[in-house]
């Protein structure tokens, strides 16, 4: 309308390129914004479809725990969280269950797999839901105890060691 004041809308170079030839750079930007949002929605949908079509390597098929790849991504997230919040504390556990390899050798892969699943179950039941628990491969497991000081992590390690070693004398409960 006549007398209506047009205010320039800040636009990126790509947005300016989208203006029709001879287009008014002082447009309200509403049409352009709608087009950009529609394009973004389409791109997000394509990314989602691509992600869902790719096999996920984030979880170990045998134990259901996260993989090393998943663990590394989550450690970066937790480190970022710690940078934003100076009072945040966390602990990392690296567990190598020595006798699992011997169990596999002595009793075979079926029993060895059962033992690995049992250790994974102990970890899931013993750690908090928000903690990150992963299998590193073989008889190695990793965990990030989120928002837990290192002196409390020592108690968690002692408890886990007790639960896992208690079964050594009674192998039939695992195998």
Coordinates of N, CA and C in Angstrom, one line a residue:
X1 N 0.8 -1.2 0.0 CA 0.0 0.0 0.0 C 0.9 1.2 0.0
X2 N 0.3 2.3 -0.5 CA 1.0 3.6 -0.6 C 1.3 4.1 0.8
X3 N 2.5 4.6 1.0 CA 2.9 5.1 2.3 C 3.4 4.1 3.2
X4 N 3.3 2.8 2.8 CA 3.8 1.7 3.7 C 5.3 1.6 3.6
X5 N 5.9 1.6 4.8 CA 7.4 1.6 4.8 C 7.9 0.2 4.7
X6 N 8.8 0.0 3.7 CA 9.4 -1.4 3.6 C 10.7 -1.4 4.3
X7 N 10.9 -2.4 5.1 CA 12.1 -2.5 5.9 C 12.9 -3.6 5.2
X8 N 14.2 -3.4 5.0 CA 15.0 -4.4 4.4 C 15.2 -5.6 5.3
X9 N 15.1 -6.8 4.8 CA 15.2 -8.0 5.5 C 16.6 -8.5 5.3
X10 N 17.4 -8.8 6.4 CA 18.8 -9.3 6.1 C 18.7 -10.6 5.4
X11 N 19.4 -10.8 4.3 CA 19.4 -12.0 3.5 C 20.8 -12.4 3.2
X12 N 21.0 -13.7 3.2 CA 22.3 -14.3 2.8 C 22.4 -14.1 1.3
X13 N 23.6 -14.3 0.8 CA 23.9 -14.2 -0.7 C 23.1 -15.2 -1.4
X14 N 22.9 -16.5 -0.8 CA 22.0 -17.5 -1.5 C 20.6 -17.0 -1.6
X15 N 20.1 -16.3 -0.6 CA 18.7 -15.9 -0.6 C 18.6 -14.8 -1.6
X16 N 19.5 -13.9 -1.7 CA 19.4 -12.8 -2.7 C 19.4 -13.4 -4.1
X17 N 20.2 -14.5 -4.3 CA 20.2 -15.1 -5.7 C 18.9 -15.7 -6.0
X18 N 18.1 -16.0 -5.0 CA 16.8 -16.6 -5.3 C 15.7 -15.6 -5.7
X19 N 16.0 -14.3 -5.5 CA 15.0 -13.3 -5.9 C 14.8 -13.3 -7.4
X20 N 13.6 -13.2 -7.8 CA 13.3 -13.2 -9.3 C 14.1 -12.0 -9.9
X21 N 14.4 -12.1 -11.2 CA 15.1 -11.0 -11.8 C 14.3 -9.7 -11.7
X22 N 15.1 -8.7 -11.3 CA 14.4 -7.4 -11.0 C 13.6 -7.4 -9.7
X23 N 13.8 -8.4 -8.9 CA 13.0 -8.5 -7.7 C 13.4 -7.5 -6.7
X24 N 12.5 -7.1 -5.8 CA 12.7 -6.1 -4.9 C 13.4 -6.7 -3.6
X25 N 14.7 -6.2 -3.3 CA 15.4 -6.8 -2.2 C 14.8 -6.3 -0.9
X26 N 13.8 -5.4 -0.9 CA 13.2 -4.9 0.3 C 11.8 -5.5 0.5
X27 N 11.6 -6.7 -0.1 CA 10.4 -7.5 0.1 C 10.3 -7.9 1.6
X28 N 9.1 -8.2 2.0 CA 9.0 -8.7 3.4 C 9.7 -9.9 3.7
X29 N 10.0 -10.7 2.6 CA 10.8 -11.9 2.8 C 9.9 -13.1 3.2
X30 N 8.6 -12.9 3.3 CA 7.7 -14.0 3.8 C 7.7 -15.1 2.7
X31 N 7.6 -14.8 1.5 CA 7.5 -15.8 0.4 C 8.8 -16.5 0.4
X32 N 9.9 -15.8 0.4 CA 11.2 -16.4 0.3 C 11.5 -17.3 1.5
X33 N 11.1 -16.8 2.7 CA 11.2 -17.6 3.9 C 10.4 -18.9 3.8
X34 N 9.2 -18.8 3.3 CA 8.4 -20.0 3.1 C 9.1 -21.0 2.2
X35 N 9.6 -20.5 1.1 CA 10.3 -21.4 0.1 C 11.5 -22.1 0.8
X36 N 12.3 -21.3 1.5 CA 13.5 -21.8 2.2 C 13.1 -22.9 3.2
X37 N 12.1 -22.6 4.0 CA 11.6 -23.6 5.0 C 11.1 -24.9 4.3
X38 N 10.4 -24.7 3.2 CA 9.9 -25.9 2.5 C 11.1 -26.7 2.0
X39 N 12.1 -26.0 1.4 CA 13.3 -26.7 0.9 C 14.0 -27.4 2.1
X40 N 14.2 -26.7 3.2 CA 14.8 -27.4 4.4 C 14.1 -28.6 4.8
X41 N 12.8 -28.5 4.9 CA 12.0 -29.7 5.3 C 12.2 -30.9 4.3
X42 N 12.3 -30.6 3.0 CA 12.5 -31.6 2.0 C 13.9 -32.2 2.2
X43 N 14.9 -31.4 2.5 CA 16.3 -31.9 2.7 C 16.4 -32.7 4.0
X44 N 15.7 -32.3 5.0 CA 15.7 -33.1 6.3 C 15.0 -34.4 6.1
X45 N 14.0 -34.5 5.3 CA 13.3 -35.7 5.0 C 14.3 -36.7 4.2
X46 N 15.0 -36.1 3.2 CA 16.0 -36.9 2.5 C 17.1 -37.5 3.4
X47 N 17.6 -36.6 4.3 CA 18.6 -37.1 5.2 C 18.1 -38.2 6.1
X48 N 16.9 -38.1 6.6 CA 16.3 -39.1 7.4 C 16.1 -40.4 6.6
X49 N 15.7 -40.3 5.4 CA 15.5 -41.5 4.6 C 16.9 -42.2 4.3
X50 N 17.9 -41.4 4.1 CA 19.3 -41.9 3.9 C 19.8 -42.6 5.1
X51 N 19.6 -42.0 6.3 CA 20.0 -42.6 7.5 C 19.3 -43.9 7.8
X52 N 18.0 -44.0 7.5 CA 17.2 -45.2 7.8 C 17.5 -46.3 6.8
X53 N 18.0 -46.0 5.6 CA 18.3 -47.0 4.6 C 19.7 -47.6 4.9
X54 N 20.5 -47.0 5.7 CA 21.9 -47.5 5.9 C 21.8 -48.4 7.2
X55 N 22.5 -49.5 7.1 CA 22.5 -50.4 8.3 C 23.2 -49.7 9.5
X56 N 22.6 -49.8 10.7 CA 23.2 -49.2 11.8 C 24.3 -50.0 12.4
X57 N 25.5 -49.4 12.6 CA 26.6 -50.1 13.2 C 26.8 -49.6 14.6
X58 N 25.7 -49.1 15.2 CA 25.9 -48.5 16.6 C 25.7 -49.5 17.7
X59 N 25.1 -50.7 17.4 CA 24.9 -51.7 18.4 C 25.4 -53.1 18.0
X60 N 26.0 -53.7 19.0 CA 26.5 -55.0 18.9 C 25.4 -56.0 18.8
X61 N 25.4 -56.8 17.8 CA 24.3 -57.8 17.6 C 24.2 -58.9 18.7
X62 N 25.4 -59.2 19.2 CA 25.4 -60.3 20.2 C 24.9 -59.8 21.6
X63 N 25.4 -58.7 22.0 CA 25.1 -58.2 23.4 C 24.0 -57.2 23.5
X64 N 23.7 -56.5 22.4 CA 22.8 -55.4 22.4 C 23.4 -54.1 22.9
X65 N 24.6 -54.1 23.3 CA 25.3 -52.9 23.8 C 25.8 -52.1 22.6
X66 N 26.1 -50.8 22.9 CA 26.6 -50.0 21.8 C 28.0 -50.5 21.4
X67 N 28.4 -50.1 20.2 CA 29.6 -50.5 19.6 C 30.7 -49.4 19.9
X68 N 31.9 -49.7 19.5 CA 33.0 -48.7 19.8 C 32.7 -47.4 19.1
X69 N 32.1 -47.5 17.9 CA 31.7 -46.3 17.1 C 30.7 -45.4 17.9
X70 N 29.7 -46.1 18.5 CA 28.7 -45.4 19.3 C 29.4 -44.8 20.5
X71 N 30.2 -45.6 21.1 CA 30.9 -45.1 22.3 C 31.7 -43.8 22.1
X72 N 32.5 -43.8 21.0 CA 33.3 -42.7 20.7 C 32.4 -41.4 20.5
X73 N 31.2 -41.6 19.8 CA 30.3 -40.5 19.6 C 29.8 -40.0 20.9
X74 N 29.4 -40.9 21.8 CA 28.8 -40.5 23.1 C 29.8 -39.9 24.0
X75 N 31.1 -40.3 23.9 CA 32.2 -39.7 24.7 C 32.3 -38.2 24.3
X76 N 32.3 -38.0 23.0 CA 32.4 -36.6 22.5 C 31.2 -35.8 23.0
X77 N 30.0 -36.3 23.0 CA 28.9 -35.6 23.6 C 29.1 -35.3 25.0
X78 N 29.5 -36.3 25.8 CA 29.7 -36.0 27.2 C 30.8 -35.0 27.5
X79 N 31.9 -35.0 26.7 CA 33.0 -34.0 26.8 C 32.4 -32.6 26.5
X80 N 31.6 -32.5 25.5 CA 31.0 -31.3 25.1 C 30.1 -30.8 26.3
X81 N 29.3 -31.7 26.9 CA 28.5 -31.4 28.0 C 29.3 -30.9 29.2
X82 N 30.5 -31.5 29.4 CA 31.4 -31.1 30.5 C 32.0 -29.7 30.2
X83 N 32.2 -29.4 29.0 CA 32.8 -28.0 28.7 C 31.7 -27.0 29.0
X84 N 30.5 -27.3 28.7 CA 29.4 -26.3 29.0 C 29.1 -26.2 30.4
X85 N 29.3 -27.2 31.2 CA 29.0 -27.2 32.6 C 30.2 -27.6 33.5
X86 N 30.9 -26.6 34.0 CA 32.1 -26.9 34.8 C 31.9 -27.8 36.0
X87 N 30.7 -27.9 36.5 CA 30.5 -28.7 37.7 C 30.2 -30.2 37.3
X88 N 30.1 -30.5 36.0 CA 29.8 -31.8 35.5 C 31.0 -32.7 35.8
X89 N 30.8 -33.9 36.3 CA 31.8 -34.9 36.5 C 31.4 -36.2 35.8
X90 N 32.3 -36.9 35.3 CA 32.0 -38.2 34.8 C 33.2 -39.1 34.9
X91 N 33.0 -40.4 34.7 CA 34.1 -41.4 34.8 C 34.0 -42.3 33.6
X92 N 35.1 -42.8 33.2 CA 35.1 -43.8 32.1 C 35.7 -45.1 32.6
X93 N 35.1 -46.2 32.3 CA 35.5 -47.5 32.7 C 35.9 -48.3 31.4
X94 N 37.1 -48.9 31.5 CA 37.5 -49.8 30.5 C 37.6 -51.2 31.1
X95 N 36.8 -52.2 30.7 CA 36.8 -53.5 31.4 C 37.3 -54.5 30.4
X96 N 38.2 -55.3 30.9 CA 38.7 -56.5 30.1 C 38.4 -57.7 30.9
X97 N 37.4 -58.5 30.6 CA 37.1 -59.7 31.3 C 37.9 -60.8 30.8
X98 N 39.0 -61.1 31.6 CA 40.0 -62.0 31.2 C 39.5 -63.4 30.8
X99 N 38.7 -64.0 31.6 CA 38.3 -65.4 31.4 C 37.3 -65.7 30.3
X100 N 36.8 -64.6 29.6 CA 35.8 -64.9 28.6 C 36.5 -65.6 27.4
X101 N 37.7 -65.2 27.0 CA 38.4 -65.8 25.9 C 38.7 -67.3 26.2
X102 N 39.1 -67.5 27.5 CA 39.4 -68.9 27.9 C 38.1 -69.8 27.9
X103 N 37.0 -69.1 28.3 CA 35.7 -69.8 28.3 C 35.3 -70.2 26.8
X104 N 35.5 -69.3 25.9 CA 35.2 -69.6 24.5 C 36.1 -70.7 24.0
X105 N 37.4 -70.7 24.3 CA 38.3 -71.7 23.9 C 38.0 -73.1 24.5
X106 N 37.7 -73.1 25.7 CA 37.4 -74.4 26.4 C 36.0 -74.9 26.1
X107 N 35.0 -74.1 26.0 CA 33.6 -74.6 25.9 C 33.0 -74.4 24.5
X108 N 33.7 -73.6 23.7 CA 33.1 -73.3 22.3 C 32.5 -72.0 22.2
X109 N 32.2 -71.6 20.9 CA 31.6 -70.3 20.7 C 30.2 -70.1 21.3
X110 N 29.4 -71.1 21.3 CA 28.0 -70.9 21.8 C 28.1 -70.5 23.3
X111 N 28.9 -71.2 24.0 CA 29.0 -70.9 25.5 C 29.7 -69.6 25.7
X112 N 30.7 -69.3 24.8 CA 31.4 -68.0 24.9 C 30.5 -66.9 24.7
X113 N 29.6 -67.0 23.7 CA 28.6 -66.0 23.4 C 27.7 -65.8 24.5
X114 N 27.3 -66.9 25.1 CA 26.4 -66.8 26.3 C 27.0 -66.1 27.5
X115 N 28.3 -66.3 27.7 CA 29.1 -65.6 28.7 C 29.2 -64.1 28.4
X116 N 29.4 -63.8 27.1 CA 29.4 -62.4 26.8 C 28.1 -61.7 27.0
X117 N 27.0 -62.4 26.7 CA 25.7 -61.8 26.9 C 25.4 -61.6 28.4
X118 N 25.9 -62.6 29.2 CA 25.7 -62.5 30.6 C 26.5 -61.3 31.2
X119 N 27.7 -61.1 30.8 CA 28.5 -59.9 31.3 C 27.7 -58.6 30.8
X120 N 27.2 -58.6 29.6 CA 26.5 -57.4 29.2 C 25.3 -57.2 30.0
X121 N 24.6 -58.2 30.4 CA 23.4 -58.1 31.3 C 23.8 -57.6 32.7
X122 N 24.9 -58.1 33.2 CA 25.4 -57.6 34.5 C 25.6 -56.1 34.4
X123 N 26.3 -55.6 33.3 CA 26.6 -54.2 33.2 C 25.3 -53.4 33.1
X124 N 24.4 -53.9 32.3 CA 23.1 -53.1 32.1 C 22.4 -53.0 33.4
X125 N 22.4 -54.1 34.2 CA 21.6 -54.1 35.5 C 22.4 -53.3 36.5
X126 N 23.7 -53.2 36.5 CA 24.5 -52.6 37.5 C 24.7 -51.1 37.3
X127 N 24.6 -50.6 36.1 CA 24.9 -49.2 35.9 C 23.6 -48.5 35.7
X128 N 23.6 -47.2 35.7 CA 22.4 -46.4 35.6 C 21.9 -46.3 34.2
X129 N 20.7 -46.0 34.0 CA 20.1 -46.0 32.7 C 20.8 -44.9 31.8
X130 N 21.2 -43.8 32.3 CA 21.8 -42.7 31.6 C 23.3 -43.0 31.2
X131 N 23.9 -44.0 31.8 CA 25.3 -44.3 31.6 C 25.4 -44.9 30.2
X132 N 26.6 -44.8 29.6 CA 26.8 -45.3 28.3 C 27.6 -46.6 28.4
X133 N 27.1 -47.7 27.9 CA 27.7 -49.0 28.1 C 27.9 -49.6 26.7
X134 N 29.1 -50.0 26.4 CA 29.4 -50.5 25.1 C 30.3 -51.7 25.1
X135 N 30.3 -52.5 24.0 CA 31.3 -53.6 23.9 C 32.3 -53.2 22.9
X136 N 33.6 -53.2 23.3 CA 34.7 -52.8 22.5 C 35.1 -53.9 21.5
X137 N 34.7 -55.1 21.7 CA 35.1 -56.2 20.9 C 35.8 -57.2 21.7
X138 N 35.7 -58.5 21.4 CA 36.2 -59.6 22.2 C 35.7 -59.5 23.6
X139 N 36.5 -59.5 24.5 CA 36.1 -59.5 25.9 C 36.3 -58.2 26.6
X140 N 36.3 -57.1 25.8 CA 36.4 -55.8 26.3 C 35.1 -55.0 26.3
X141 N 34.9 -54.3 27.4 CA 33.7 -53.5 27.5 C 34.1 -52.1 28.0
X142 N 33.3 -51.1 27.7 CA 33.6 -49.7 28.0 C 32.3 -49.1 28.6
X143 N 32.5 -48.1 29.5 CA 31.3 -47.4 30.0 C 31.7 -46.0 30.4
X144 N 30.8 -45.1 30.2 CA 30.9 -43.8 30.7 C 29.8 -43.6 31.8
X145 N 30.3 -43.4 33.0 CA 29.4 -43.1 34.1 C 29.1 -41.6 34.1
X146 N 28.0 -41.3 33.6 CA 27.6 -39.9 33.4 C 27.3 -39.2 34.8
X147 N 28.0 -38.1 34.9 CA 27.8 -37.2 36.1 C 28.1 -38.0 37.4
X148 N 29.2 -38.7 37.4 CA 29.6 -39.5 38.6 C 31.1 -39.2 38.8
X149 N 31.4 -38.7 40.0 CA 32.8 -38.4 40.3 C 33.6 -39.7 40.4
X150 N 34.9 -39.5 40.1 CA 35.8 -40.7 40.0 C 35.9 -41.5 41.3
X151 N 35.7 -40.8 42.5 CA 35.8 -41.6 43.7 C 34.6 -42.5 43.9
X152 N 33.4 -42.1 43.3 CA 32.3 -43.0 43.3 C 32.4 -44.1 42.3
X153 N 33.1 -43.9 41.2 CA 33.4 -44.9 40.2 C 34.1 -46.1 40.7
X154 N 35.0 -45.8 41.7 CA 35.7 -46.9 42.3 C 34.8 -47.9 43.0
X155 N 33.8 -47.4 43.6 CA 32.8 -48.3 44.2 C 32.0 -49.1 43.2
X156 N 31.7 -48.5 42.0 CA 31.0 -49.2 40.9 C 31.9 -50.3 40.4
X157 N 33.2 -50.0 40.2 CA 34.1 -51.0 39.7 C 34.2 -52.2 40.7
X158 N 34.3 -51.9 42.0 CA 34.4 -53.0 43.0 C 33.1 -53.8 42.9
X159 N 32.0 -53.2 42.8 CA 30.7 -54.0 42.7 C 30.7 -54.8 41.5
X160 N 31.1 -54.3 40.4 CA 31.1 -55.1 39.1 C 32.1 -56.2 39.2
X161 N 33.3 -56.0 39.7 CA 34.3 -57.0 39.9 C 33.7 -58.1 40.7
X162 N 33.0 -57.8 41.8 CA 32.4 -58.8 42.7 C 31.4 -59.6 42.0
X163 N 30.5 -59.0 41.3 CA 29.5 -59.7 40.6 C 30.0 -60.6 39.5
X164 N 31.0 -60.2 38.8 CA 31.6 -61.0 37.7 C 32.5 -62.1 38.3
X165 N 33.3 -61.9 39.3 CA 34.2 -62.9 39.8 C 33.4 -63.9 40.7
X166 N 32.3 -63.5 41.2 CA 31.5 -64.4 42.0 C 31.1 -65.7 41.2
X167 N 30.9 -65.5 40.0 CA 30.5 -66.6 39.1 C 31.6 -67.5 38.7
X168 N 32.9 -67.1 38.9 CA 34.0 -67.9 38.5 C 33.9 -69.3 39.1
X169 N 33.6 -69.4 40.4 CA 33.5 -70.6 41.0 C 32.3 -71.5 40.6
X170 N 31.3 -70.8 40.1 CA 30.1 -71.5 39.7 C 29.8 -71.3 38.2
X171 N 30.7 -71.8 37.4 CA 30.6 -71.5 35.9 C 29.3 -72.0 35.3
X172 N 28.6 -72.9 35.9 CA 27.4 -73.5 35.4 C 26.3 -72.4 35.3
X173 N 26.4 -71.4 36.2 CA 25.4 -70.3 36.2 C 25.5 -69.4 35.0
X174 N 26.7 -69.4 34.4 CA 27.0 -68.6 33.2 C 26.9 -69.4 32.0
X175 N 27.6 -70.6 32.1 CA 27.7 -71.5 30.9 C 26.7 -72.5 31.0

